[in-house]
Amino acid sequence: MKVFKFGGASVKDASAVRNVSKIIQLYKGEKIIVVISAMGKTTNALEEVVQFLWTKNKAAFDAKIEEVENYHFQLIDELFGENSNPIKTILTPIFENLKNKFSEEEKNSFDFEYAQIVSLGEIISTQIVNSFLKIDGLNSNWVDARKLIRTNHNYREAEIDWNKTEMLIREGFLPNFDQFDCQITQGFIGHTSDNFTTTLGREGSDFTAGIFAYCVHADDVTIWKDVPGMLNADPKFFQNTIKLDRISFREAIELSYYGASVIHPKTIKPLQNKEIPLYVKSFINPEAEGTVIQSESEFDNLVPSFIFKHNQILISFTPRDFSFIAEENLSDIFMRLSKANAKINLMQNSALSFSVLLDEDKIDLQQLLGLFENHYSVKFNENLELVTIRHYDQKTVDLVTKNKEIFLEQKTKETARFVLKPIS
Ligand code: ASP
Ligand code: MG
């Protein structure tokens, strides 16, 4: 059994959906679980719908839903032509319910409403793709992931109840393969024990593919992307990228920890646990090799990888009472940082000060400074960049630090990290 995952870009228009069908047809004779995300930028649009509901902006709420509806209905017209009525009949009540949410009296928490609304992007996309696959000759079944993936009540970043999920998938889903060759389901969504929809965190569809693969003990997982595989750097920031042909689970986890964004970080662990290989392949060139992530690590250091994070701010705290940096004030600093919702990209301490590097656009700097000013003197440097090199050597270090001032550097055997500022 195989698991395929198609993200938003791979179903963003009618020709993309046709291409998904072509890819599945390449695997005749296989049983395939197909996990699909919301189409194109639908998740962002639905996040806006939730905002407009919450801020009681009726005009913007209606307009945004209409935009989402038109986008899908135009895609349907192009894809199904004169056969578009059955799928429209399935989707119309979903959009009607969504529109009616504005007049509902009872509002739950923001996160609850978020999950009920944003999850619809995946419901709609899988209905469209499944209907098309059937017309295109595939023996395909639509499955509601909200009935299979059991989670806790954290509506925007839900934790999986693995035992319950495995049971639901084995009993309520696997037997369908007696009748069907492929089963289409949604990434990113689950349900609570009291049957309300939850979401697994943005970009969580990869993780769903990992969950299904783990629960059915799949032979392999393939994530179909618009790049040829995992590259050794983001082509936006780096010329002459190289594809990584074969890396270990451990290496993939390290790369995503340092900020490489090809695969959702939670995806790898369940696959590593059951030694299920993960392929990253191009949906544009589906017969090309791509990248395989698997247990063996002997190929990990063949190619150095580069991970860039821009727009970094380096903040240093010095206790005003001139005490040394030790356990007590470290835990105090962490407490204040977590109050400011700061996610630390790198940290370093000396005798008298402690420094953290943060994404500047994810913090409220004034609020953060306010949380520290009574007890610490605080200095900061903005507009820095963080470069991580896995499997570095002098040549790669020279390449990334050329014409840059080095604010800070950290090296371990396999990893070198630099906080840099261009020399102006
Ligand atoms: N549609 C969701 C998102 O855009 C999940 C995913 O694409 O993986 O975040
Ligand atoms: Mg998406």
Coordinates of C-alpha atoms and ligand atoms in Angstrom, one line a residue:
M1 CA 0.0 0.0 0.0
K2 CA 1.2 3.5 -0.9
V3 CA 0.4 6.9 0.5
F4 CA 0.5 10.0 -1.8
K5 CA 0.2 13.5 -0.6
F6 CA -0.7 16.4 -3.0
G7 CA -0.4 19.9 -1.6
G8 CA -2.3 23.1 -2.5
A9 CA 0.0 23.9 -5.5
S10 CA -0.6 20.5 -7.1
V11 CA -4.4 21.0 -7.2
K12 CA -4.5 24.7 -7.8
D13 CA -6.3 24.7 -11.1
A14 CA -8.1 22.3 -13.5
S15 CA -5.0 21.2 -15.3
A16 CA -3.2 20.5 -12.0
V17 CA -6.1 18.2 -11.0
R18 CA -5.9 16.4 -14.3
N19 CA -2.2 15.9 -13.7
V20 CA -3.0 14.3 -10.2
S21 CA -5.2 11.8 -12.0
K22 CA -2.4 11.1 -14.5
I23 CA 0.1 10.5 -11.7
I24 CA -2.3 8.1 -9.9
Q25 CA -2.9 6.2 -13.2
L26 CA 0.9 5.6 -13.4
Y27 CA 0.5 3.2 -10.4
K28 CA -2.2 0.8 -11.8
G29 CA -2.6 -2.3 -9.7
E30 CA -1.5 -0.5 -6.4
K31 CA -3.7 0.4 -3.5
I32 CA -3.2 4.1 -2.8
I33 CA -4.2 6.4 0.0
V34 CA -4.3 9.9 -1.4
V35 CA -4.0 12.8 1.0
I36 CA -4.9 16.2 -0.4
S37 CA -4.6 19.8 0.8
A38 CA -6.9 22.7 0.1
M39 CA -6.6 24.1 -3.4
G40 CA -4.1 26.9 -4.1
K41 CA -4.3 29.6 -1.4
T42 CA -7.7 28.6 -0.1
T43 CA -6.5 28.1 3.5
N44 CA -5.2 31.7 3.7
A45 CA -8.6 32.9 2.3
L46 CA -10.5 30.9 4.9
E47 CA -8.3 32.2 7.7
E48 CA -9.5 35.7 6.5
V49 CA -13.1 34.5 6.6
V50 CA -12.6 33.5 10.2
Q51 CA -11.1 36.9 11.0
F52 CA -14.1 38.7 9.4
L53 CA -16.5 36.5 11.3
W54 CA -14.7 37.3 14.5
T55 CA -14.5 41.1 13.9
K56 CA -18.2 41.0 12.7
N57 CA -17.4 42.5 9.3
K58 CA -20.3 41.1 7.3
A59 CA -19.5 42.7 4.0
A60 CA -15.9 41.4 4.0
F61 CA -17.0 38.0 5.3
D62 CA -19.6 37.6 2.4
A63 CA -17.1 38.9 -0.2
K64 CA -14.4 36.5 0.9
I65 CA -16.7 33.5 0.8
E66 CA -17.9 34.5 -2.6
E67 CA -14.3 34.7 -3.8
V68 CA -13.5 31.2 -2.5
E69 CA -16.8 29.8 -4.0
N70 CA -16.2 31.4 -7.4
Y71 CA -12.6 30.1 -7.5
H72 CA -13.8 26.5 -6.9
F73 CA -16.8 26.7 -9.2
Q74 CA -14.8 28.1 -12.1
L75 CA -12.3 25.3 -11.6
I76 CA -15.2 22.8 -11.6
D77 CA -16.6 24.3 -14.8
E78 CA -13.3 24.0 -16.5
L79 CA -12.7 20.5 -15.2
F80 CA -16.1 18.9 -15.6
G81 CA -17.7 20.9 -18.4
E82 CA -21.3 19.7 -18.8
N83 CA -20.9 17.1 -16.0
S84 CA -20.4 19.7 -13.3
N85 CA -23.9 19.5 -11.6
P86 CA -23.3 16.5 -9.3
I87 CA -20.2 18.0 -7.7
K88 CA -21.8 21.4 -7.4
T89 CA -24.7 19.7 -5.6
I90 CA -22.3 18.3 -3.1
L91 CA -20.5 21.6 -2.5
T92 CA -23.5 24.1 -2.5
P93 CA -24.7 23.1 1.0
I94 CA -21.2 23.4 2.4
F95 CA -21.0 27.0 1.2
E96 CA -24.5 27.8 2.4
N97 CA -23.7 26.5 5.9
L98 CA -20.6 28.6 5.9
K99 CA -22.5 31.8 4.8
N100 CA -25.0 31.1 7.6
K101 CA -22.4 31.1 10.3
F102 CA -22.5 34.9 10.4
S103 CA -26.0 35.0 11.8
E104 CA -25.5 32.2 14.3
E105 CA -25.9 33.5 17.9
E106 CA -23.6 31.2 19.8
K107 CA -19.9 31.7 19.1
N108 CA -17.4 29.4 20.6
S109 CA -13.7 30.3 21.0
F110 CA -11.8 31.7 18.1
D111 CA -9.7 28.6 17.7
F112 CA -12.8 26.4 17.6
E113 CA -14.5 28.5 14.9
Y114 CA -11.1 28.6 13.1
A115 CA -11.0 24.8 12.8
Q116 CA -14.6 24.4 11.8
I117 CA -14.2 26.9 9.0
V118 CA -10.6 26.5 7.8
S119 CA -11.0 22.7 7.5
L120 CA -13.6 23.2 4.7
G121 CA -10.8 23.9 2.2
E122 CA -9.7 20.3 2.4
I123 CA -13.3 19.0 2.4
I124 CA -14.0 20.9 -0.8
S125 CA -10.8 20.1 -2.6
T126 CA -11.0 16.3 -1.9
Q127 CA -14.7 16.2 -3.1
I128 CA -13.7 17.8 -6.4
V129 CA -10.6 15.6 -6.9
N130 CA -12.5 12.4 -6.0
S131 CA -15.3 13.2 -8.4
F132 CA -12.9 13.9 -11.2
L133 CA -10.9 10.8 -10.6
K134 CA -14.1 8.7 -10.9
I135 CA -15.0 10.4 -14.2
D136 CA -11.4 9.8 -15.3
G137 CA -11.8 6.1 -14.8
L138 CA -10.3 5.5 -11.4
N139 CA -12.0 3.3 -8.8
S140 CA -11.8 5.9 -6.1
N141 CA -13.5 6.5 -2.7
W142 CA -13.9 9.7 -0.8
V143 CA -13.1 9.4 2.9
D144 CA -13.7 11.9 5.7
A145 CA -10.5 12.2 7.7
R146 CA -12.5 14.0 10.4
K147 CA -13.9 10.5 11.3
L148 CA -10.5 8.8 11.4
I149 CA -7.8 11.1 12.9
R150 CA -8.6 11.5 16.6
T151 CA -7.0 14.4 18.4
N152 CA -7.2 16.4 21.6
H153 CA -9.1 19.7 21.9
N154 CA -6.3 21.9 20.7
Y155 CA -8.2 23.2 17.7
R156 CA -5.4 24.9 15.8
E157 CA -2.4 22.6 16.6
A158 CA -4.1 19.4 17.6
E159 CA -2.2 16.4 19.2
I160 CA -2.9 13.0 17.8
D161 CA -4.4 10.2 19.9
W162 CA -2.3 7.5 18.1
N163 CA -4.0 4.4 19.6
K164 CA -7.5 5.6 18.8
T165 CA -6.5 6.8 15.4
E166 CA -4.9 3.6 14.5
M167 CA -8.0 1.6 15.6
L168 CA -10.3 3.9 13.6
I169 CA -8.2 3.7 10.4
R170 CA -7.8 -0.1 10.7
E171 CA -11.5 -0.7 11.3
G172 CA -13.2 2.1 9.5
F173 CA -11.0 2.7 6.5
L174 CA -8.6 -0.2 5.5
P175 CA -11.4 -2.7 4.7
N176 CA -12.7 -0.4 2.0
F177 CA -9.7 -1.3 -0.1
D178 CA -11.5 -4.6 -0.9
Q179 CA -13.7 -2.5 -3.1
F180 CA -11.6 0.5 -4.1
D181 CA -8.1 1.0 -5.6
C182 CA -7.6 4.5 -4.2
Q183 CA -9.1 6.4 -1.3
I184 CA -9.0 10.2 -1.2
T185 CA -8.9 12.0 2.1
Q186 CA -8.0 15.3 3.6
G187 CA -4.7 16.5 5.0
F188 CA -4.5 18.8 8.0
I189 CA -7.8 17.9 9.8
G190 CA -9.0 15.6 12.6
H191 CA -11.7 15.4 15.2
T192 CA -12.1 15.4 19.0
S193 CA -13.7 12.7 21.1
D194 CA -17.0 14.8 21.0
N195 CA -16.8 14.9 17.2
F196 CA -15.7 18.5 16.5
T197 CA -13.2 19.3 13.8
T198 CA -9.7 20.1 14.7
T199 CA -6.7 21.2 12.6
L200 CA -3.1 20.0 12.9
G201 CA -1.3 23.2 12.3
R202 CA -0.5 25.1 9.0
E203 CA 1.1 22.9 6.4
G204 CA -0.1 19.9 8.3
S205 CA -1.1 17.7 5.4
D206 CA 2.3 16.1 5.1
F207 CA 1.8 15.0 8.7
T208 CA -1.5 13.4 7.9
A209 CA 0.2 11.4 5.2
G210 CA 2.7 10.2 7.8
I211 CA -0.2 9.3 10.2
F212 CA -2.0 7.2 7.6
A213 CA 1.3 5.5 6.6
Y214 CA 2.1 4.7 10.2
C215 CA -1.4 3.3 10.9
V216 CA -1.6 1.0 7.9
H217 CA 2.1 0.2 7.8
A218 CA 2.4 1.5 4.2
D219 CA 5.2 0.4 1.9
D220 CA 6.1 4.0 1.3
V221 CA 4.9 7.7 1.2
T222 CA 5.4 10.1 -1.7
I223 CA 5.0 13.8 -1.3
W224 CA 4.4 15.3 -4.7
K225 CA 5.9 18.8 -5.1
D226 CA 6.7 21.5 -7.6
V227 CA 10.4 21.0 -7.0
P228 CA 12.4 17.9 -8.2
G229 CA 13.0 16.7 -4.6
M230 CA 14.7 18.0 -1.5
L231 CA 17.3 20.5 -2.6
N232 CA 20.4 21.5 -0.6
A233 CA 19.2 25.1 -0.4
D234 CA 16.1 27.2 -1.1
P235 CA 16.4 28.2 -4.8
K236 CA 15.0 31.7 -3.8
F237 CA 18.2 32.4 -2.0
F238 CA 20.8 30.3 -3.7
Q239 CA 22.0 29.6 -7.2
N240 CA 23.0 26.2 -8.4
T241 CA 21.1 24.1 -5.9
I242 CA 21.7 20.4 -5.9
K243 CA 19.1 17.7 -5.3
L244 CA 19.7 15.4 -2.3
D245 CA 19.2 11.9 -3.8
R246 CA 19.1 10.0 -0.6
I247 CA 19.2 11.1 3.1
S248 CA 18.4 9.6 6.4
F249 CA 15.3 10.3 8.6
R250 CA 17.7 11.8 11.1
E251 CA 19.2 14.2 8.6
A252 CA 15.8 15.2 7.4
I253 CA 14.8 16.0 10.9
E254 CA 18.0 18.0 11.5
L255 CA 17.4 20.0 8.2
S256 CA 13.8 20.8 9.1
Y257 CA 14.8 21.7 12.7
Y258 CA 17.2 24.4 11.3
G259 CA 14.5 25.7 9.1
A260 CA 14.4 23.8 5.8
S261 CA 10.8 24.0 4.8
V262 CA 10.2 21.2 2.3
I263 CA 8.5 18.7 4.7
H264 CA 6.4 19.4 7.8
P265 CA 8.7 18.4 10.7
K266 CA 6.2 16.2 12.4
T267 CA 5.9 13.9 9.4
I268 CA 9.2 12.2 9.7
K269 CA 9.0 10.6 13.2
P270 CA 6.1 8.2 12.6
L271 CA 7.8 7.0 9.4
Q272 CA 11.2 6.6 11.0
N273 CA 9.5 4.5 13.7
K274 CA 8.2 2.0 11.2
E275 CA 11.1 2.5 8.7
I276 CA 8.7 3.6 5.9
P277 CA 10.6 5.4 3.2
L278 CA 9.5 8.9 2.2
Y279 CA 9.9 10.1 -1.3
V280 CA 9.8 13.7 -2.4
K281 CA 9.0 13.9 -6.1
S282 CA 8.1 16.4 -8.8
F283 CA 4.5 16.4 -9.9
I284 CA 5.7 18.1 -13.1
N285 CA 8.1 15.2 -13.8
P286 CA 6.6 12.3 -12.0
E287 CA 8.9 9.6 -13.4
A288 CA 12.1 11.3 -12.2
E289 CA 13.8 9.9 -9.1
G290 CA 13.3 12.7 -6.6
T291 CA 14.7 12.3 -3.1
V292 CA 14.3 9.3 -0.8
I293 CA 14.4 9.7 3.0
Q294 CA 15.1 6.4 4.7
S295 CA 17.0 4.8 7.6
E296 CA 20.6 4.6 6.2
S297 CA 22.8 7.6 6.9
E298 CA 25.8 6.8 4.8
F299 CA 24.8 9.3 2.1
D300 CA 24.0 12.2 4.4
N301 CA 27.3 14.1 4.1
L302 CA 27.7 13.9 0.4
V303 CA 26.3 17.3 -0.3
P304 CA 26.5 20.3 2.0
S305 CA 23.1 21.9 2.7
F306 CA 22.4 25.6 3.4
I307 CA 19.5 27.0 5.3
F308 CA 18.9 30.8 5.3
K309 CA 16.7 32.8 7.7
H310 CA 16.4 36.5 7.0
N311 CA 15.1 39.3 9.0
Q312 CA 16.6 38.1 12.3
I313 CA 17.0 40.2 15.4
L314 CA 19.8 39.4 18.0
I315 CA 18.8 40.5 21.5
S316 CA 21.2 40.4 24.5
F317 CA 20.1 40.6 28.1
T318 CA 22.4 41.7 30.9
P319 CA 21.0 41.5 34.5
R320 CA 21.0 45.0 36.0
D321 CA 22.3 43.7 39.3
F322 CA 25.5 42.5 37.6
S323 CA 24.8 38.9 38.6
F324 CA 26.3 36.2 36.4
I325 CA 24.3 34.4 33.8
A326 CA 23.4 31.2 35.7
E327 CA 20.4 28.8 36.2
E328 CA 18.2 31.3 38.1
N329 CA 18.3 34.2 35.7
L330 CA 18.3 31.8 32.7
S331 CA 14.9 30.4 33.8
D332 CA 13.7 33.9 34.4
I333 CA 14.8 35.0 30.9
F334 CA 13.1 32.0 29.3
M335 CA 9.9 32.7 31.2
R336 CA 9.8 36.3 30.0
L337 CA 10.6 35.2 26.4
S338 CA 7.8 32.7 26.4
K339 CA 5.4 35.4 27.7
A340 CA 6.5 37.4 24.6
N341 CA 5.8 34.3 22.4
A342 CA 9.4 34.3 21.2
K343 CA 10.6 31.3 19.2
I344 CA 14.3 31.1 19.6
N345 CA 16.4 30.3 16.5
L346 CA 19.7 30.3 18.2
M347 CA 21.1 31.3 21.7
Q348 CA 24.4 31.9 23.3
N349 CA 25.6 33.0 26.7
S350 CA 28.6 34.6 28.2
A351 CA 29.4 35.4 31.9
L352 CA 27.3 38.6 32.0
S353 CA 24.9 38.4 29.1
F354 CA 22.5 36.0 27.3
S355 CA 21.6 36.4 23.7
V356 CA 18.8 35.1 21.5
L357 CA 18.2 35.3 17.8
L358 CA 14.5 35.6 16.8
D359 CA 12.4 36.2 13.6
E360 CA 11.8 39.9 13.8
D361 CA 8.4 39.7 12.1
K362 CA 7.1 37.2 14.6
I363 CA 7.5 39.3 17.8
D364 CA 6.3 42.6 19.1
L365 CA 9.6 44.1 20.0
Q366 CA 8.2 46.9 22.2
Q367 CA 6.2 44.4 24.2
L368 CA 9.2 42.2 24.6
L369 CA 11.5 45.0 25.7
G370 CA 8.8 46.0 28.2
L371 CA 8.8 42.6 29.8
F372 CA 12.6 42.9 30.5
E373 CA 13.3 46.5 31.2
N374 CA 13.0 46.4 35.0
H375 CA 15.6 43.7 35.6
Y376 CA 17.8 43.7 32.5
S377 CA 19.6 46.0 30.3
V378 CA 18.8 45.0 26.7
K379 CA 20.7 45.6 23.5
F380 CA 19.6 44.5 20.1
N381 CA 20.8 44.3 16.4
E382 CA 18.3 44.1 13.6
N383 CA 18.4 43.0 9.9
L384 CA 20.7 40.1 10.5
E385 CA 20.7 36.8 8.7
L386 CA 21.1 33.3 10.1
V387 CA 22.9 30.8 7.9
T388 CA 23.2 27.1 8.8
I389 CA 25.5 24.8 6.9
R390 CA 25.1 21.1 7.3
H391 CA 28.3 19.2 6.4
Y392 CA 30.4 22.4 6.1
D393 CA 34.0 22.8 5.1
Q394 CA 36.1 25.9 4.7
K395 CA 35.0 26.5 1.2
T396 CA 31.3 26.6 2.1
V397 CA 32.0 28.8 5.1
D398 CA 33.9 31.3 2.9
L399 CA 31.1 31.2 0.4
V400 CA 28.3 32.3 2.9
T401 CA 30.4 34.7 5.0
K402 CA 32.0 36.6 2.1
N403 CA 31.4 40.4 2.5
K404 CA 29.5 39.8 5.7
E405 CA 30.3 40.8 9.2
I406 CA 30.0 37.8 11.5
F407 CA 28.1 38.7 14.7
L408 CA 28.2 35.2 16.1
E409 CA 29.2 31.7 15.1
Q410 CA 28.5 28.2 16.5
K411 CA 30.0 25.0 15.2
T412 CA 29.5 21.3 15.9
K413 CA 31.0 18.5 14.0
E414 CA 28.4 18.5 11.2
T415 CA 26.8 21.9 11.6
A416 CA 28.1 25.5 11.4
R417 CA 25.8 28.5 12.1
F418 CA 26.5 32.1 11.4
V419 CA 24.7 35.3 12.3
L420 CA 25.6 37.7 9.6
K421 CA 25.2 41.3 8.5
P422 CA 26.1 42.5 5.0
I423 CA 29.1 45.0 5.1
S424 CA 27.7 48.2 3.6
Ligands
ASP1 N1 -4.1 23.6 3.7 C1 -3.3 23.6 4.9 C2 -2.4 24.8 4.8 O1 -2.3 25.4 3.8 C3 -2.5 22.3 5.1 C4 -1.5 22.0 4.1 O2 -1.5 22.6 3.0 O3 -0.6 21.2 4.4 O4 -1.7 25.1 5.8
MG2 MG -1.8 24.3 1.8

